PDB file of C-alpha atoms in Angstrom:
ATOM      1  CA  UNK A 810       0.000   0.000   0.000  1.00 38.00           C
ATOM      2  CA  UNK A 811       2.527   2.598  -1.101  1.00 33.00           C
ATOM      3  CA  UNK A 812      -0.324   5.009  -1.810  1.00 35.00           C
ATOM      4  CA  UNK A 813      -1.062   5.166   1.926  1.00 37.00           C
ATOM      5  CA  UNK A 814       2.409   6.500   2.705  1.00 32.00           C
ATOM      6  CA  UNK A 815       2.110   9.068  -0.074  1.00 31.00           C
ATOM      7  CA  UNK A 816      -1.287  10.264   1.154  1.00 38.00           C
ATOM      8  CA  UNK A 817      -0.178  10.655   4.725  1.00 33.00           C
ATOM      9  CA  UNK A 818       3.017  12.499   3.864  1.00 30.00           C
ATOM     10  CA  UNK A 819       1.409  14.809   1.318  1.00 32.00           C
ATOM     11  CA  UNK A 820      -1.639  15.674   3.373  1.00 35.00           C
ATOM     12  CA  UNK A 821      -0.055  16.761   6.650  1.00 31.00           C
ATOM     13  CA  UNK A 822      -0.127  20.174   5.067  1.00 36.00           C
ATOM     14  CA  UNK A 823      -0.477  23.907   5.371  1.00 35.00           C
ATOM     15  CA  UNK A 824      -3.701  24.377   7.331  1.00 40.00           C
ATOM     16  CA  UNK A 825      -4.896  22.274  10.260  1.00 44.00           C
ATOM     17  CA  UNK A 826      -8.255  21.530   8.646  1.00 46.00           C
ATOM     18  CA  UNK A 827      -6.762  20.335   5.368  1.00 47.00           C
ATOM     19  CA  UNK A 828      -4.694  17.684   7.084  1.00 47.00           C
ATOM     20  CA  UNK A 829      -7.690  15.423   7.574  1.00 47.00           C
ATOM     21  CA  UNK A 830     -10.039  16.682   4.871  1.00 45.00           C
ATOM     22  CA  UNK A 831      -7.483  16.031   2.127  1.00 43.00           C
ATOM     23  CA  UNK A 832      -6.472  12.659   3.515  1.00 48.00           C
ATOM     24  CA  UNK A 833      -9.548  11.096   1.917  1.00 46.00           C
ATOM     25  CA  UNK A 834      -8.975  12.543  -1.554  1.00 44.00           C
ATOM     26  CA  UNK A 835      -8.224   9.177  -3.177  1.00 44.00           C
ATOM     27  CA  UNK A 836     -10.397   7.144  -0.873  1.00 44.00           C
ATOM     28  CA  UNK A 837     -12.538   5.123  -3.261  1.00 42.00           C
ATOM     29  CA  UNK A 838      -9.481   3.916  -5.153  1.00 43.00           C
ATOM     30  CA  UNK A 839      -7.804   2.637  -1.995  1.00 46.00           C
ATOM     31  CA  UNK A 840      -7.016  -1.015  -1.414  1.00 47.00           C
ATOM     32  CA  UNK A 841      -9.527  -2.791   0.818  1.00 48.00           C
ATOM     33  CA  UNK A 842      -8.134  -5.455   3.158  1.00 52.00           C
ATOM     34  CA  UNK A 843     -10.313  -7.199   5.705  1.00 68.00           C
ATOM     35  CA  UNK A 844     -10.550  -5.242   8.956  1.00 81.00           C
ATOM     36  CA  UNK A 845      -7.809  -6.383  11.310  1.00 87.00           C
ATOM     37  CA  UNK A 846      -8.027  -4.302  14.476  1.00 93.00           C
ATOM     38  CA  UNK A 847      -4.862  -3.807  16.508  1.00 93.00           C
ATOM     39  CA  UNK A 848      -3.878  -1.480  19.372  1.00 95.00           C
ATOM     40  CA  UNK A 849      -1.521   1.320  18.416  1.00 95.00           C
ATOM     41  CA  UNK A 850       0.359   3.772  20.616  1.00 95.00           C
ATOM     42  CA  UNK A 851       0.252   7.272  19.134  1.00 95.00           C
ATOM     43  CA  UNK A 852       3.920   8.223  19.179  1.00 92.00           C
ATOM     44  CA  UNK A 853       4.890  11.056  21.510  1.00 91.00           C
ATOM     45  CA  UNK A 854       1.504  11.129  23.286  1.00 96.00           C
ATOM     46  CA  UNK A 855      -0.304   9.210  26.050  1.00 96.00           C
ATOM     47  CA  UNK A 856      -2.985   8.125  23.560  1.00 97.00           C
ATOM     48  CA  UNK A 857      -3.713   4.514  22.575  1.00 97.00           C
ATOM     49  CA  UNK A 858      -6.161   3.612  19.813  1.00 97.00           C
ATOM     50  CA  UNK A 859      -7.440   0.576  17.929  1.00 96.00           C
ATOM     51  CA  UNK A 860      -6.952   0.740  14.146  1.00 95.00           C
ATOM     52  CA  UNK A 861      -8.180  -1.814  11.575  1.00 94.00           C
ATOM     53  CA  UNK A 862      -5.050  -1.600   9.416  1.00 91.00           C
ATOM     54  CA  UNK A 863      -1.307  -1.008   9.590  1.00 91.00           C
ATOM     55  CA  UNK A 864      -0.864   2.764  10.104  1.00 92.00           C
ATOM     56  CA  UNK A 865       1.638   5.163   8.630  1.00 91.00           C
ATOM     57  CA  UNK A 866       2.957   8.237  10.431  1.00 91.00           C
ATOM     58  CA  UNK A 867       3.766  11.704   9.126  1.00 91.00           C
ATOM     59  CA  UNK A 868       4.758  14.918  10.936  1.00 89.00           C
ATOM     60  CA  UNK A 869       5.144  18.400   9.550  1.00 87.00           C
ATOM     61  CA  UNK A 870       5.454  21.976  10.772  1.00 87.00           C
ATOM     62  CA  UNK A 871       2.098  23.698  10.217  1.00 82.00           C
ATOM     63  CA  UNK A 872       1.365  27.436  10.307  1.00 78.00           C
ATOM     64  CA  UNK A 873      -1.907  27.673  12.215  1.00 69.00           C
ATOM     65  CA  UNK A 874      -2.617  31.360  12.101  1.00 67.00           C
ATOM     66  CA  UNK A 875      -4.786  32.780  14.896  1.00 63.00           C
ATOM     67  CA  UNK A 876      -1.622  34.201  16.443  1.00 69.00           C
ATOM     68  CA  UNK A 877      -0.347  30.745  17.410  1.00 66.00           C
ATOM     69  CA  UNK A 878       2.468  30.500  14.901  1.00 74.00           C
ATOM     70  CA  UNK A 879       3.929  27.145  13.861  1.00 80.00           C
ATOM     71  CA  UNK A 880       3.187  23.796  15.517  1.00 81.00           C
ATOM     72  CA  UNK A 881       4.403  20.281  14.818  1.00 86.00           C
ATOM     73  CA  UNK A 882       1.327  18.394  13.635  1.00 90.00           C
ATOM     74  CA  UNK A 883       1.470  14.606  13.485  1.00 94.00           C
ATOM     75  CA  UNK A 884      -0.935  12.233  11.784  1.00 93.00           C
ATOM     76  CA  UNK A 885      -1.316   8.486  12.129  1.00 93.00           C
ATOM     77  CA  UNK A 886      -3.617   6.773   9.653  1.00 92.00           C
ATOM     78  CA  UNK A 887      -4.410   4.006   7.210  1.00 93.00           C
ATOM     79  CA  UNK A 888      -7.013   2.723   4.720  1.00 91.00           C
ATOM     80  CA  UNK A 889      -9.210  -0.367   5.201  1.00 91.00           C
ATOM     81  CA  UNK A 890     -12.453  -1.548   3.588  1.00 90.00           C
ATOM     82  CA  UNK A 891     -12.737   1.620   1.461  1.00 89.00           C
ATOM     83  CA  UNK A 892     -12.443   3.907   4.460  1.00 92.00           C
ATOM     84  CA  UNK A 893      -9.640   6.100   5.821  1.00 92.00           C
ATOM     85  CA  UNK A 894      -8.951   6.078   9.576  1.00 95.00           C
ATOM     86  CA  UNK A 895      -6.767   8.847  11.004  1.00 95.00           C
ATOM     87  CA  UNK A 896      -5.671  10.427  14.276  1.00 97.00           C
ATOM     88  CA  UNK A 897      -3.876  13.776  14.261  1.00 95.00           C
ATOM     89  CA  UNK A 898      -2.593  15.940  17.089  1.00 96.00           C
ATOM     90  CA  UNK A 899      -0.501  18.961  18.011  1.00 94.00           C
ATOM     91  CA  UNK A 900       0.580  20.817  21.147  1.00 93.00           C
ATOM     92  CA  UNK A 901      -0.683  24.294  22.082  1.00 91.00           C
ATOM     93  CA  UNK A 902       1.704  25.945  24.527  1.00 89.00           C
ATOM     94  CA  UNK A 903      -1.017  28.304  25.749  1.00 90.00           C
ATOM     95  CA  UNK A 904      -3.560  25.986  27.428  1.00 93.00           C
ATOM     96  CA  UNK A 905      -6.022  28.863  27.803  1.00 93.00           C
ATOM     97  CA  UNK A 906      -6.454  28.775  24.012  1.00 91.00           C
ATOM     98  CA  UNK A 907      -7.259  25.049  23.766  1.00 93.00           C
ATOM     99  CA  UNK A 908     -11.016  25.591  23.424  1.00 95.00           C
ATOM    100  CA  UNK A 909     -10.524  28.321  20.815  1.00 91.00           C
ATOM    101  CA  UNK A 910      -8.184  26.137  18.784  1.00 90.00           C
ATOM    102  CA  UNK A 911     -10.508  23.118  18.899  1.00 93.00           C
ATOM    103  CA  UNK A 912     -13.245  25.342  17.458  1.00 92.00           C
ATOM    104  CA  UNK A 913     -10.865  26.610  14.772  1.00 88.00           C
ATOM    105  CA  UNK A 914      -9.811  23.059  13.886  1.00 91.00           C
ATOM    106  CA  UNK A 915     -13.407  21.864  13.639  1.00 92.00           C
ATOM    107  CA  UNK A 916     -14.379  24.780  11.403  1.00 90.00           C
ATOM    108  CA  UNK A 917     -11.320  24.234   9.199  1.00 86.00           C
ATOM    109  CA  UNK A 918     -12.064  20.518   8.678  1.00 90.00           C
ATOM    110  CA  UNK A 919     -15.739  21.047   7.883  1.00 91.00           C
ATOM    111  CA  UNK A 920     -14.951  24.073   5.742  1.00 88.00           C
ATOM    112  CA  UNK A 921     -12.822  22.052   3.299  1.00 85.00           C
ATOM    113  CA  UNK A 922     -15.852  20.082   2.054  1.00 87.00           C
ATOM    114  CA  UNK A 923     -17.976  21.102  -0.966  1.00 85.00           C
ATOM    115  CA  UNK A 924     -15.295  23.248  -2.636  1.00 79.00           C
ATOM    116  CA  UNK A 925     -17.674  24.934  -5.101  1.00 75.00           C
ATOM    117  CA  UNK A 926     -16.760  26.578  -8.396  1.00 73.00           C
ATOM    118  CA  UNK A 927     -13.247  27.913  -9.058  1.00 76.00           C
ATOM    119  CA  UNK A 928     -12.713  31.196  -7.294  1.00 77.00           C
ATOM    120  CA  UNK A 929     -15.526  30.592  -4.821  1.00 77.00           C
ATOM    121  CA  UNK A 930     -15.142  29.845  -1.124  1.00 77.00           C
ATOM    122  CA  UNK A 931     -15.937  26.254  -0.057  1.00 79.00           C
ATOM    123  CA  UNK A 932     -19.561  25.777   0.997  1.00 85.00           C
ATOM    124  CA  UNK A 933     -18.536  23.516   3.873  1.00 89.00           C
ATOM    125  CA  UNK A 934     -19.781  20.154   5.053  1.00 92.00           C
ATOM    126  CA  UNK A 935     -23.385  19.223   5.753  1.00 93.00           C
ATOM    127  CA  UNK A 936     -23.746  18.098   9.354  1.00 94.00           C
ATOM    128  CA  UNK A 937     -25.920  14.988   9.633  1.00 95.00           C
ATOM    129  CA  UNK A 938     -26.849  15.308  13.335  1.00 94.00           C
ATOM    130  CA  UNK A 939     -26.574  11.581  13.978  1.00 97.00           C
ATOM    131  CA  UNK A 940     -27.885  10.294  17.281  1.00 97.00           C
ATOM    132  CA  UNK A 941     -24.304   9.467  18.333  1.00 97.00           C
ATOM    133  CA  UNK A 942     -23.195  13.085  17.892  1.00 98.00           C
ATOM    134  CA  UNK A 943     -22.626  15.295  20.898  1.00 98.00           C
ATOM    135  CA  UNK A 944     -20.108  15.736  23.717  1.00 97.00           C
ATOM    136  CA  UNK A 945     -17.079  13.435  23.495  1.00 98.00           C
ATOM    137  CA  UNK A 946     -14.957  13.309  26.632  1.00 96.00           C
ATOM    138  CA  UNK A 947     -12.493  10.421  27.015  1.00 96.00           C
ATOM    139  CA  UNK A 948     -11.226   9.814  30.557  1.00 96.00           C
ATOM    140  CA  UNK A 949      -8.438  12.292  31.247  1.00 96.00           C
ATOM    141  CA  UNK A 950      -9.475  14.793  28.572  1.00 97.00           C
ATOM    142  CA  UNK A 951     -10.132  18.459  29.286  1.00 97.00           C
ATOM    143  CA  UNK A 952     -13.800  19.155  29.983  1.00 97.00           C
ATOM    144  CA  UNK A 953     -14.419  21.609  27.142  1.00 97.00           C
ATOM    145  CA  UNK A 954     -17.642  22.332  25.221  1.00 96.00           C
ATOM    146  CA  UNK A 955     -15.622  21.913  22.023  1.00 96.00           C
ATOM    147  CA  UNK A 956     -14.779  18.283  22.916  1.00 97.00           C
ATOM    148  CA  UNK A 957     -17.335  16.622  20.690  1.00 97.00           C
ATOM    149  CA  UNK A 958     -18.324  14.027  18.108  1.00 98.00           C
ATOM    150  CA  UNK A 959     -19.968  14.922  14.806  1.00 97.00           C
ATOM    151  CA  UNK A 960     -21.044  13.250  11.566  1.00 98.00           C
ATOM    152  CA  UNK A 961     -20.998  15.099   8.244  1.00 96.00           C
ATOM    153  CA  UNK A 962     -20.843  14.643   4.494  1.00 95.00           C
ATOM    154  CA  UNK A 963     -20.018  16.549   1.359  1.00 92.00           C
ATOM    155  CA  UNK A 964     -17.693  16.572  -1.621  1.00 89.00           C
ATOM    156  CA  UNK A 965     -13.975  16.468  -0.882  1.00 81.00           C
ATOM    157  CA  UNK A 966     -11.309  18.624  -2.568  1.00 73.00           C
ATOM    158  CA  UNK A 967     -10.767  16.022  -5.292  1.00 75.00           C
ATOM    159  CA  UNK A 968     -14.452  15.665  -6.155  1.00 81.00           C
ATOM    160  CA  UNK A 969     -15.270  12.497  -4.219  1.00 82.00           C
ATOM    161  CA  UNK A 970     -18.538  12.250  -2.271  1.00 89.00           C
ATOM    162  CA  UNK A 971     -17.462  11.614   1.338  1.00 91.00           C
ATOM    163  CA  UNK A 972     -19.143  10.808   4.632  1.00 95.00           C
ATOM    164  CA  UNK A 973     -17.208  11.328   7.862  1.00 96.00           C
ATOM    165  CA  UNK A 974     -17.402  10.498  11.559  1.00 97.00           C
ATOM    166  CA  UNK A 975     -15.108  12.732  13.642  1.00 98.00           C
ATOM    167  CA  UNK A 976     -14.167  13.608  17.214  1.00 98.00           C
ATOM    168  CA  UNK A 977     -12.049  16.346  18.792  1.00 98.00           C
ATOM    169  CA  UNK A 978     -10.688  16.583  22.344  1.00 98.00           C
ATOM    170  CA  UNK A 979      -7.726  17.910  24.344  1.00 98.00           C
ATOM    171  CA  UNK A 980      -5.468  16.787  27.183  1.00 97.00           C
ATOM    172  CA  UNK A 981      -3.196  18.776  29.495  1.00 97.00           C
ATOM    173  CA  UNK A 982       0.530  18.009  29.374  1.00 95.00           C
ATOM    174  CA  UNK A 983       3.467  19.614  31.224  1.00 93.00           C
ATOM    175  CA  UNK A 984       4.313  21.691  28.119  1.00 92.00           C
ATOM    176  CA  UNK A 985       0.742  22.798  27.352  1.00 94.00           C
ATOM    177  CA  UNK A 986      -2.484  21.333  25.967  1.00 96.00           C
ATOM    178  CA  UNK A 987      -2.390  18.660  23.276  1.00 97.00           C
ATOM    179  CA  UNK A 988      -5.279  18.753  20.817  1.00 97.00           C
ATOM    180  CA  UNK A 989      -6.523  15.573  19.116  1.00 98.00           C
ATOM    181  CA  UNK A 990      -8.728  14.836  16.114  1.00 97.00           C
ATOM    182  CA  UNK A 991      -9.807  11.336  15.056  1.00 97.00           C
ATOM    183  CA  UNK A 992     -11.836  10.725  11.903  1.00 96.00           C
ATOM    184  CA  UNK A 993     -13.177   8.102   9.510  1.00 96.00           C
ATOM    185  CA  UNK A 994     -13.728   9.175   5.892  1.00 94.00           C
ATOM    186  CA  UNK A 995     -15.735   6.805   3.699  1.00 93.00           C
ATOM    187  CA  UNK A 996     -18.263   6.603   0.875  1.00 90.00           C
ATOM    188  CA  UNK A 997     -21.103   5.856   3.328  1.00 94.00           C
ATOM    189  CA  UNK A 998     -22.014   5.930   7.014  1.00 96.00           C
ATOM    190  CA  UNK A 999     -19.938   3.513   9.103  1.00 95.00           C
ATOM    191  CA  UNK A1000     -21.496   4.017  12.509  1.00 96.00           C
ATOM    192  CA  UNK A1001     -20.528   0.644  13.976  1.00 95.00           C
ATOM    193  CA  UNK A1002     -16.881   1.028  12.975  1.00 95.00           C
ATOM    194  CA  UNK A1003     -16.877   4.624  14.247  1.00 97.00           C
ATOM    195  CA  UNK A1004     -18.276   3.523  17.601  1.00 97.00           C
ATOM    196  CA  UNK A1005     -15.487   0.950  17.944  1.00 95.00           C
ATOM    197  CA  UNK A1006     -12.798   3.361  16.753  1.00 97.00           C
ATOM    198  CA  UNK A1007     -13.776   6.210  19.043  1.00 98.00           C
ATOM    199  CA  UNK A1008     -14.392   3.955  22.067  1.00 97.00           C
ATOM    200  CA  UNK A1009     -10.821   2.704  21.708  1.00 97.00           C
ATOM    201  CA  UNK A1010      -9.289   6.181  22.166  1.00 98.00           C
ATOM    202  CA  UNK A1011      -7.675   5.846  25.584  1.00 97.00           C
ATOM    203  CA  UNK A1012      -5.520   8.459  27.312  1.00 97.00           C
ATOM    204  CA  UNK A1013      -3.028   6.662  29.582  1.00 91.00           C
TER     205      UNK A1013
END
């Protein structure tokens, strides 16, 4: 699956939202092995997660804007059964801005969907308001209103119709607050797999 490595390296990119929205650009052409869940330690963090495929890792300096400058954003992800599973994270050295940055990240991810005509601003994703959506607070995470789960769909930057299940949350560390985003991009709703994926996110 060389294409997986290329996706992950190329799509840890300029804006925090694009890192996950663009990851699914070639989704429907991806190889589709049987789901084979395994526990993975997210390097450099206290997070453990179950993934259904062998993940690849990429890290890149990202200019966030919002007066926060450059952060090192890392992404761990893989493709299985015509879906992309990914976890990305970065450290904010000003913990008081964790809630603000989660909101910014959420808006950036949703805003990359439905790109519209050339020269026009993206229309953004359509939120599906699934019954599973709402507050998402793993044990040990910061209790923030922006720590949530959402389901949305739209057209990705490469023209594919995509459906996504996503969560965002944050955790205090000695150096600041680490922000996390986990997502499944697919061609259809995958609620059962999303439930398993998100339930496996464990902060040690």
